[in-house]
GROMACS .gro file of C-alpha atoms in nm:
model
  342
    1MET     CA    1   0.000   0.000   0.000
    2LYS     CA    2   0.150   0.332  -0.109
    3LEU     CA    3   0.086   0.626   0.121
    4PRO     CA    4   0.039   0.986   0.002
    5GLU     CA    5   0.344   1.209   0.025
    6GLY     CA    6   0.411   1.304   0.386
    7ALA     CA    7   0.171   1.043   0.525
    8TYR     CA    8   0.293   0.779   0.766
    9LEU     CA    9   0.177   0.482   0.973
   10LYS     CA   10   0.122   0.586   1.333
   11LEU     CA   11   0.174   0.317   1.595
   12ASP     CA   12   0.223   0.362   1.969
   13PRO     CA   13   0.263   0.107   2.250
   14GLN     CA   14  -0.085   0.213   2.366
   15ASP     CA   15  -0.225   0.068   2.042
   16GLU     CA   16  -0.157  -0.278   2.185
   17TYR     CA   17  -0.457  -0.216   2.411
   18MET     CA   18  -0.822  -0.145   2.334
   19HIS     CA   19  -0.934   0.153   2.127
   20PRO     CA   20  -1.238   0.375   2.190
   21LEU     CA   21  -1.550   0.214   2.051
   22GLY     CA   22  -1.652   0.394   1.734
   23PRO     CA   23  -2.011   0.489   1.650
   24GLU     CA   24  -2.039   0.260   1.349
   25GLU     CA   25  -2.269  -0.039   1.390
   26ASN     CA   26  -2.006  -0.266   1.235
   27TYR     CA   27  -1.712  -0.135   1.441
   28ASN     CA   28  -1.468  -0.423   1.494
   29GLU     CA   29  -1.162  -0.458   1.712
   30SER     CA   30  -0.986  -0.789   1.669
   31MET     CA   31  -0.666  -0.965   1.764
   32TYR     CA   32  -0.526  -1.284   1.614
   33PHE     CA   33  -0.238  -1.521   1.689
   34ASN     CA   34  -0.103  -1.825   1.507
   35VAL     CA   35   0.174  -2.074   1.588
   36TYR     CA   36   0.320  -2.394   1.446
   37ASP     CA   37   0.552  -2.642   1.617
   38PRO     CA   38   0.740  -2.841   1.348
   39GLN     CA   39   0.873  -3.098   1.593
   40GLY     CA   40   0.528  -3.183   1.728
   41GLN     CA   41   0.361  -3.127   1.389
   42ILE     CA   42   0.088  -2.926   1.560
   43GLY     CA   43  -0.025  -2.566   1.538
   44GLY     CA   44  -0.322  -2.338   1.540
   45TRP     CA   45  -0.468  -1.991   1.540
   46PHE     CA   46  -0.684  -1.798   1.783
   47ARG     CA   47  -0.899  -1.491   1.727
   48ILE     CA   48  -1.132  -1.258   1.912
   49GLY     CA   49  -1.323  -0.998   1.712
   50ASN     CA   50  -1.521  -0.757   1.930
   51ARG     CA   51  -1.830  -0.617   1.758
   52ALA     CA   52  -1.966  -0.441   2.065
   53ASN     CA   53  -2.221  -0.224   1.883
   54GLU     CA   54  -2.375  -0.545   1.751
   55GLY     CA   55  -2.363  -0.699   2.100
   56TYR     CA   56  -2.123  -0.986   2.041
   57ALA     CA   57  -1.764  -1.097   1.992
   58GLU     CA   58  -1.649  -1.354   1.738
   59MET     CA   59  -1.432  -1.613   1.915
   60THR     CA   60  -1.243  -1.874   1.715
   61THR     CA   61  -1.014  -2.154   1.826
   62CYS     CA   62  -0.855  -2.364   1.551
   63ILE     CA   63  -0.592  -2.631   1.623
   64TYR     CA   64  -0.435  -2.846   1.349
   65LEU     CA   65  -0.355  -3.185   1.504
   66PRO     CA   66  -0.069  -3.417   1.399
   67ASP     CA   67  -0.304  -3.675   1.242
   68GLY     CA   68  -0.459  -3.419   1.003
   69SER     CA   69  -0.776  -3.359   1.202
   70VAL     CA   70  -0.870  -3.013   1.327
   71ALA     CA   71  -1.002  -2.913   1.668
   72PHE     CA   72  -1.228  -2.613   1.613
   73MET     CA   73  -1.471  -2.389   1.795
   74PHE     CA   74  -1.653  -2.070   1.698
   75GLN     CA   75  -1.884  -1.864   1.916
   76ARG     CA   76  -2.069  -1.538   1.895
   77ALA     CA   77  -2.029  -1.452   2.262
   78ASN     CA   78  -2.237  -1.174   2.415
   79ILE     CA   79  -2.047  -0.855   2.502
   80SER     CA   80  -2.166  -0.505   2.594
   81ASN     CA   81  -1.843  -0.305   2.560
   82ASN     CA   82  -1.501  -0.297   2.397
   83ASP     CA   83  -1.301  -0.297   2.719
   84ALA     CA   84  -1.105  -0.621   2.673
   85PHE     CA   85  -1.033  -0.920   2.453
   86LYS     CA   86  -1.218  -1.165   2.673
   87ALA     CA   87  -1.509  -1.363   2.530
   88GLY     CA   88  -1.635  -1.716   2.480
   89GLY     CA   89  -1.379  -1.870   2.714
   90MET     CA   90  -1.085  -1.698   2.541
   91GLU     CA   91  -0.866  -1.415   2.670
   92PHE     CA   92  -0.576  -1.220   2.523
   93ILE     CA   93  -0.342  -1.037   2.761
   94VAL     CA   94  -0.078  -0.777   2.673
   95ASP     CA   95   0.202  -0.848   2.919
   96GLU     CA   96   0.445  -0.597   2.764
   97PRO     CA   97   0.366  -0.398   2.447
   98TYR     CA   98   0.553  -0.520   2.138
   99LYS     CA   99   0.734  -0.787   2.342
  100ALA     CA  100   0.510  -1.030   2.533
  101LEU     CA  101   0.146  -1.141   2.512
  102SER     CA  102  -0.058  -1.435   2.640
  103VAL     CA  103  -0.342  -1.641   2.493
  104LYS     CA  104  -0.578  -1.845   2.709
  105TYR     CA  105  -0.878  -2.058   2.618
  106SER     CA  106  -1.098  -2.285   2.825
  107GLY     CA  107  -1.399  -2.447   2.666
  108GLU     CA  108  -1.486  -2.711   2.410
  109VAL     CA  109  -1.361  -2.795   2.063
  110LEU     CA  110  -1.523  -2.989   1.783
  111VAL     CA  111  -1.280  -3.255   1.657
  112LEU     CA  112  -1.311  -3.293   1.279
  113LYS     CA  113  -1.142  -3.590   1.114
  114ASN     CA  114  -1.244  -3.431   0.784
  115PRO     CA  115  -1.206  -3.054   0.837
  116HIS     CA  116  -1.372  -2.982   0.500
  117GLU     CA  117  -1.705  -3.066   0.666
  118MET     CA  118  -1.699  -2.721   0.829
  119ILE     CA  119  -1.823  -2.568   0.502
  120ASN     CA  120  -2.163  -2.681   0.638
  121PRO     CA  121  -2.135  -2.579   1.005
  122SER     CA  122  -2.471  -2.710   1.127
  123LYS     CA  123  -2.403  -3.055   0.982
  124ALA     CA  124  -2.044  -3.055   1.108
  125PHE     CA  125  -2.150  -2.972   1.463
  126LYS     CA  126  -2.409  -3.252   1.460
  127ASN     CA  127  -2.180  -3.521   1.322
  128ASN     CA  128  -1.851  -3.468   1.508
  129PRO     CA  129  -1.756  -3.513   1.875
  130LYS     CA  130  -1.673  -3.235   2.118
  131LEU     CA  131  -1.396  -3.252   2.375
  132PRO     CA  132  -1.291  -3.018   2.656
  133CYS     CA  133  -0.996  -2.798   2.563
  134THR     CA  134  -0.758  -2.560   2.735
  135VAL     CA  135  -0.495  -2.346   2.566
  136GLU     CA  136  -0.214  -2.165   2.748
  137LEU     CA  137   0.034  -1.985   2.523
  138SER     CA  138   0.301  -1.725   2.590
  139TYR     CA  139   0.418  -1.522   2.293
  140ARG     CA  140   0.724  -1.302   2.248
  141GLY     CA  141   0.800  -1.074   1.957
  142VAL     CA  142   1.093  -1.173   1.735
  143SER     CA  143   1.057  -0.883   1.491
  144PRO     CA  144   0.982  -0.513   1.466
  145MET     CA  145   0.620  -0.403   1.426
  146TYR     CA  146   0.461  -0.377   1.081
  147GLY     CA  147   0.172  -0.141   1.015
  148GLY     CA  148  -0.030   0.104   1.221
  149GLU     CA  149  -0.290   0.369   1.148
  150PRO     CA  150  -0.226   0.574   0.832
  151VAL     CA  151  -0.234   0.949   0.893
  152LEU     CA  152  -0.144   1.252   0.685
  153ALA     CA  153   0.154   1.475   0.759
  154ASP     CA  154  -0.060   1.695   0.986
  155GLY     CA  155  -0.171   1.393   1.190
  156SER     CA  156  -0.525   1.382   1.048
  157PRO     CA  157  -0.674   1.051   0.927
  158TRP     CA  158  -0.613   0.941   0.569
  159LEU     CA  159  -0.971   0.936   0.448
  160ASP     CA  160  -0.886   0.772   0.113
  161ASN     CA  161  -0.726   0.469   0.280
  162PRO     CA  162  -0.806   0.175   0.046
  163ASN     CA  163  -0.841  -0.053   0.348
  164THR     CA  164  -1.132   0.147   0.489
  165GLY     CA  165  -1.415  -0.104   0.520
  166LEU     CA  166  -1.189  -0.365   0.679
  167TYR     CA  167  -1.007  -0.151   0.935
  168VAL     CA  168  -0.874   0.194   1.024
  169GLY     CA  169  -0.563   0.063   1.197
  170HIS     CA  170  -0.384  -0.268   1.153
  171TYR     CA  171  -0.045  -0.407   1.248
  172GLU     CA  172   0.135  -0.741   1.247
  173GLN     CA  173   0.440  -0.899   1.410
  174HIS     CA  174   0.627  -1.227   1.374
  175ILE     CA  175   0.643  -1.408   1.706
  176ALA     CA  176   0.757  -1.716   1.896
  177GLY     CA  177   0.502  -1.907   2.103
  178SER     CA  178   0.524  -2.173   2.370
  179GLY     CA  179   0.280  -2.344   2.603
  180THR     CA  180   0.026  -2.625   2.601
  181PHE     CA  181  -0.287  -2.746   2.426
  182VAL     CA  182  -0.499  -2.991   2.626
  183ILE     CA  183  -0.769  -3.166   2.420
  184GLY     CA  184  -0.963  -3.432   2.606
  185ASP     CA  185  -0.704  -3.641   2.789
  186GLN     CA  186  -0.422  -3.552   2.547
  187THR     CA  187  -0.167  -3.280   2.633
  188TYR     CA  188   0.050  -3.125   2.363
  189THR     CA  189   0.353  -2.916   2.456
  190ILE     CA  190   0.406  -2.638   2.203
  191SER     CA  191   0.720  -2.450   2.102
  192GLY     CA  192   0.710  -2.280   1.766
  193LEU     CA  193   0.690  -1.966   1.558
  194GLY     CA  194   0.400  -1.764   1.422
  195LEU     CA  195   0.248  -1.425   1.354
  196ARG     CA  196  -0.003  -1.201   1.528
  197ASP     CA  197  -0.215  -0.907   1.419
  198HIS     CA  198  -0.445  -0.643   1.566
  199SER     CA  199  -0.709  -0.441   1.378
  200TRP     CA  200  -0.962  -0.174   1.470
  201GLY     CA  201  -1.228   0.014   1.276
  202PRO     CA  202  -1.550  -0.060   1.084
  203ARG     CA  203  -1.550  -0.401   0.912
  204TYR     CA  204  -1.766  -0.605   0.684
  205TRP     CA  205  -1.597  -0.912   0.541
  206GLN     CA  206  -1.781  -0.840   0.217
  207ASN     CA  207  -1.588  -0.515   0.158
  208VAL     CA  208  -1.301  -0.712  -0.001
  209HIS     CA  209  -1.345  -0.895  -0.332
  210PHE     CA  210  -1.075  -1.149  -0.247
  211TYR     CA  211  -0.734  -1.173  -0.086
  212ARG     CA  212  -0.444  -1.414  -0.038
  213TRP     CA  213  -0.261  -1.374   0.295
  214LEU     CA  214   0.054  -1.580   0.350
  215PRO     CA  215   0.221  -1.549   0.692
  216MET     CA  216   0.520  -1.783   0.731
  217ASN     CA  217   0.822  -1.840   0.955
  218PHE     CA  218   1.149  -2.013   0.866
  219SER     CA  219   1.351  -1.912   1.174
  220GLU     CA  220   1.360  -1.631   1.428
  221ASP     CA  221   1.578  -1.440   1.178
  222PHE     CA  222   1.387  -1.512   0.855
  223ALA     CA  223   1.011  -1.483   0.809
  224ILE     CA  224   0.770  -1.344   0.552
  225MET     CA  225   0.418  -1.212   0.525
  226CYS     CA  226   0.292  -1.170   0.169
  227LEU     CA  227  -0.047  -1.018   0.081
  228ASN     CA  228  -0.234  -0.981  -0.247
  229LYS     CA  229  -0.575  -0.818  -0.215
  230THR     CA  230  -0.841  -0.706  -0.462
  231LEU     CA  231  -1.096  -0.460  -0.326
  232ALA     CA  232  -1.465  -0.438  -0.410
  233ASP     CA  233  -1.397  -0.161  -0.665
  234GLY     CA  234  -1.138  -0.377  -0.842
  235SER     CA  235  -0.831  -0.193  -0.716
  236LYS     CA  236  -0.541  -0.406  -0.599
  237VAL     CA  237  -0.324  -0.387  -0.288
  238VAL     CA  238   0.011  -0.565  -0.258
  239GLY     CA  239   0.188  -0.568   0.075
  240GLY     CA  240   0.385  -0.752   0.332
  241MET     CA  241   0.735  -0.773   0.467
  242VAL     CA  242   1.041  -0.994   0.500
  243LEU     CA  243   1.209  -1.035   0.838
  244ASN     CA  244   1.580  -1.035   0.765
  245LYS     CA  245   1.807  -1.060   1.071
  246GLY     CA  246   1.607  -0.824   1.287
  247ARG     CA  247   1.482  -0.576   1.029
  248TYR     CA  248   1.169  -0.569   0.817
  249ASP     CA  249   1.214  -0.517   0.442
  250LEU     CA  250   0.884  -0.408   0.288
  251ILE     CA  251   0.743  -0.605  -0.004
  252ILE     CA  252   0.693  -0.371  -0.299
  253ASP     CA  253   0.563  -0.625  -0.550
  254ALA     CA  254   0.430  -0.979  -0.527
  255LYS     CA  255   0.252  -1.249  -0.726
  256ILE     CA  256   0.074  -1.557  -0.598
  257GLU     CA  257  -0.035  -1.854  -0.812
  258SER     CA  258  -0.244  -2.133  -0.663
  259GLU     CA  259  -0.349  -2.489  -0.735
  260TRP     CA  260  -0.700  -2.598  -0.635
  261ASP     CA  261  -0.899  -2.911  -0.560
  262GLU     CA  262  -1.254  -2.982  -0.681
  263ASN     CA  263  -1.397  -2.754  -0.410
  264TYR     CA  264  -1.166  -2.466  -0.508
  265TYR     CA  265  -0.969  -2.506  -0.186
  266GLN     CA  266  -0.601  -2.421  -0.227
  267THR     CA  267  -0.370  -2.726  -0.229
  268SER     CA  268  -0.039  -2.564  -0.320
  269LEU     CA  269   0.097  -2.228  -0.427
  270LYS     CA  270   0.392  -2.048  -0.576
  271ALA     CA  271   0.467  -1.691  -0.476
  272TRP     CA  272   0.719  -1.429  -0.581
  273ALA     CA  273   0.793  -1.130  -0.362
  274LYS     CA  274   1.024  -0.835  -0.416
  275THR     CA  275   1.175  -0.592  -0.167
  276GLU     CA  276   1.426  -0.314  -0.231
  277HIS     CA  277   1.699  -0.558  -0.128
  278ALA     CA  278   1.607  -0.895  -0.282
  279GLU     CA  279   1.356  -1.116  -0.461
  280TYR     CA  280   1.208  -1.432  -0.310
  281GLU     CA  281   1.064  -1.744  -0.473
  282ILE     CA  282   0.829  -1.926  -0.237
  283GLU     CA  283   0.659  -2.264  -0.266
  284GLY     CA  284   0.374  -2.370  -0.039
  285ARG     CA  285   0.209  -2.707   0.023
  286VAL     CA  286  -0.116  -2.711   0.220
  287MET     CA  287  -0.100  -2.980   0.491
  288SER     CA  288  -0.448  -2.936   0.641
  289LEU     CA  289  -0.731  -2.695   0.558
  290ILE     CA  290  -1.059  -2.588   0.712
  291PRO     CA  291  -1.313  -2.379   0.516
  292LEU     CA  292  -1.508  -2.112   0.704
  293ARG     CA  293  -1.779  -1.874   0.594
  294ASN     CA  294  -1.942  -1.543   0.684
  295ARG     CA  295  -2.290  -1.446   0.575
  296ARG     CA  296  -2.463  -1.107   0.564
  297SER     CA  297  -2.810  -1.003   0.446
  298LEU     CA  298  -2.865  -0.665   0.283
  299GLU     CA  299  -3.175  -0.454   0.344
  300ASP     CA  300  -3.314  -0.552   0.003
  301GLY     CA  301  -3.290  -0.920   0.098
  302THR     CA  302  -2.975  -0.996  -0.099
  303GLU     CA  303  -2.771  -1.270   0.067
  304LEU     CA  304  -2.393  -1.229   0.062
  305MET     CA  305  -2.151  -1.509   0.141
  306THR     CA  306  -1.780  -1.485   0.207
  307ARG     CA  307  -1.560  -1.793   0.228
  308ILE     CA  308  -1.227  -1.804   0.410
  309THR     CA  309  -1.011  -2.114   0.368
  310GLU     CA  310  -0.750  -2.155   0.642
  311GLY     CA  311  -0.468  -2.386   0.535
  312MET     CA  312  -0.179  -2.486   0.761
  313THR     CA  313   0.100  -2.475   0.506
  314GLU     CA  314   0.458  -2.593   0.464
  315TYR     CA  315   0.670  -2.332   0.286
  316LYS     CA  316   1.007  -2.349   0.110
  317CYS     CA  317   1.223  -2.046   0.034
  318ASN     CA  318   1.597  -1.983   0.003
  319GLY     CA  319   1.668  -2.351   0.069
  320MET     CA  320   1.484  -2.340   0.401
  321VAL     CA  321   1.162  -2.509   0.515
  322GLY     CA  322   0.912  -2.309   0.718
  323TYR     CA  323   0.550  -2.315   0.826
  324GLY     CA  324   0.254  -2.083   0.847
  325LEU     CA  325  -0.095  -2.025   0.716
  326SER     CA  326  -0.237  -1.968   0.371
  327GLU     CA  327  -0.557  -1.772   0.432
  328TYR     CA  328  -0.769  -1.722   0.120
  329LEU     CA  329  -1.078  -1.500   0.136
  330ASP     CA  330  -1.327  -1.495  -0.152
  331GLN     CA  331  -1.675  -1.367  -0.209
  332ILE     CA  332  -1.888  -1.654  -0.339
  333VAL     CA  333  -2.082  -1.563  -0.655
  334ASP     CA  334  -2.289  -1.821  -0.845
  335GLY     CA  335  -2.144  -2.090  -0.621
  336LYS     CA  336  -1.780  -2.014  -0.702
  337PRO     CA  337  -1.508  -1.809  -0.530
  338VAL     CA  338  -1.443  -1.492  -0.729
  339GLY     CA  339  -1.063  -1.515  -0.709
  340ILE     CA  340  -1.003  -1.872  -0.825
  341THR     CA  341  -0.760  -1.758  -1.094
  342SER     CA  342  -0.533  -1.602  -0.830
   0.00000   0.00000   0.00000
């Protein structure tokens, strides 16, 4: 994303905490963490999205188990304010801005031997067992911060921000995570790498035509996040960064090509990313994938459906093997995702 001359991304340690609740009905403040432990072949992601003006928070727990099954739970938990990330049995705690955060969850998970069943949530919840689950994770930052809230040189908001409709402010950071997952009577000890993000501002998932978001970690010194996004008006946004021995090099151009199965779920990908310092060829192989959806009805009765496919993915780049997510968001039109050529 190219900023106007003199504009900059404003980010303060205070932004790690909650922001004042805006007046918009669809005001969202969300935080997200992922992690993957290559030795244990287990990972997951965790999200809380507060939508206080709509009276609920979206809470998601998603754990990719070593046998290919996925332990998953989603709730719309009642909330009345935007004072904390604490909903549906999940809690996020900022222990030290930019440096240390904690994720906790206590509740149930649905254990899906075939994660693709989640494309029909009501059927999936009827046909798969639930088990008690606790998550305790401690995260530490291994990189600088990426992102913030775009403002003009005089400090006023950038009103032409192309990301308006998804967020006003957004930042990401590569991280290391350790702790435990307990699912039923099985305890998994976790030590791995991942990425976190934090967004605030009005959001409808339907305000993006499609995107491809590829967060990946190869080591504490080398990690990438690559983003290709097409907005509702057809304009394109390319972004991301490469962690290179403690510094972030911004991605200035990128291409992502994907292979699909019969359901148009990504199975593998090839990406190319360019910074001012280097070019990167990336290959990705999806190890396990769960499809999710978001629906919204317009006042005229039109039904909109957004699909997000969350693939735990093995990546290769510069002779190294790493892990992360491939998150593909598409609007579904006439039964097909709109971005299947990308």
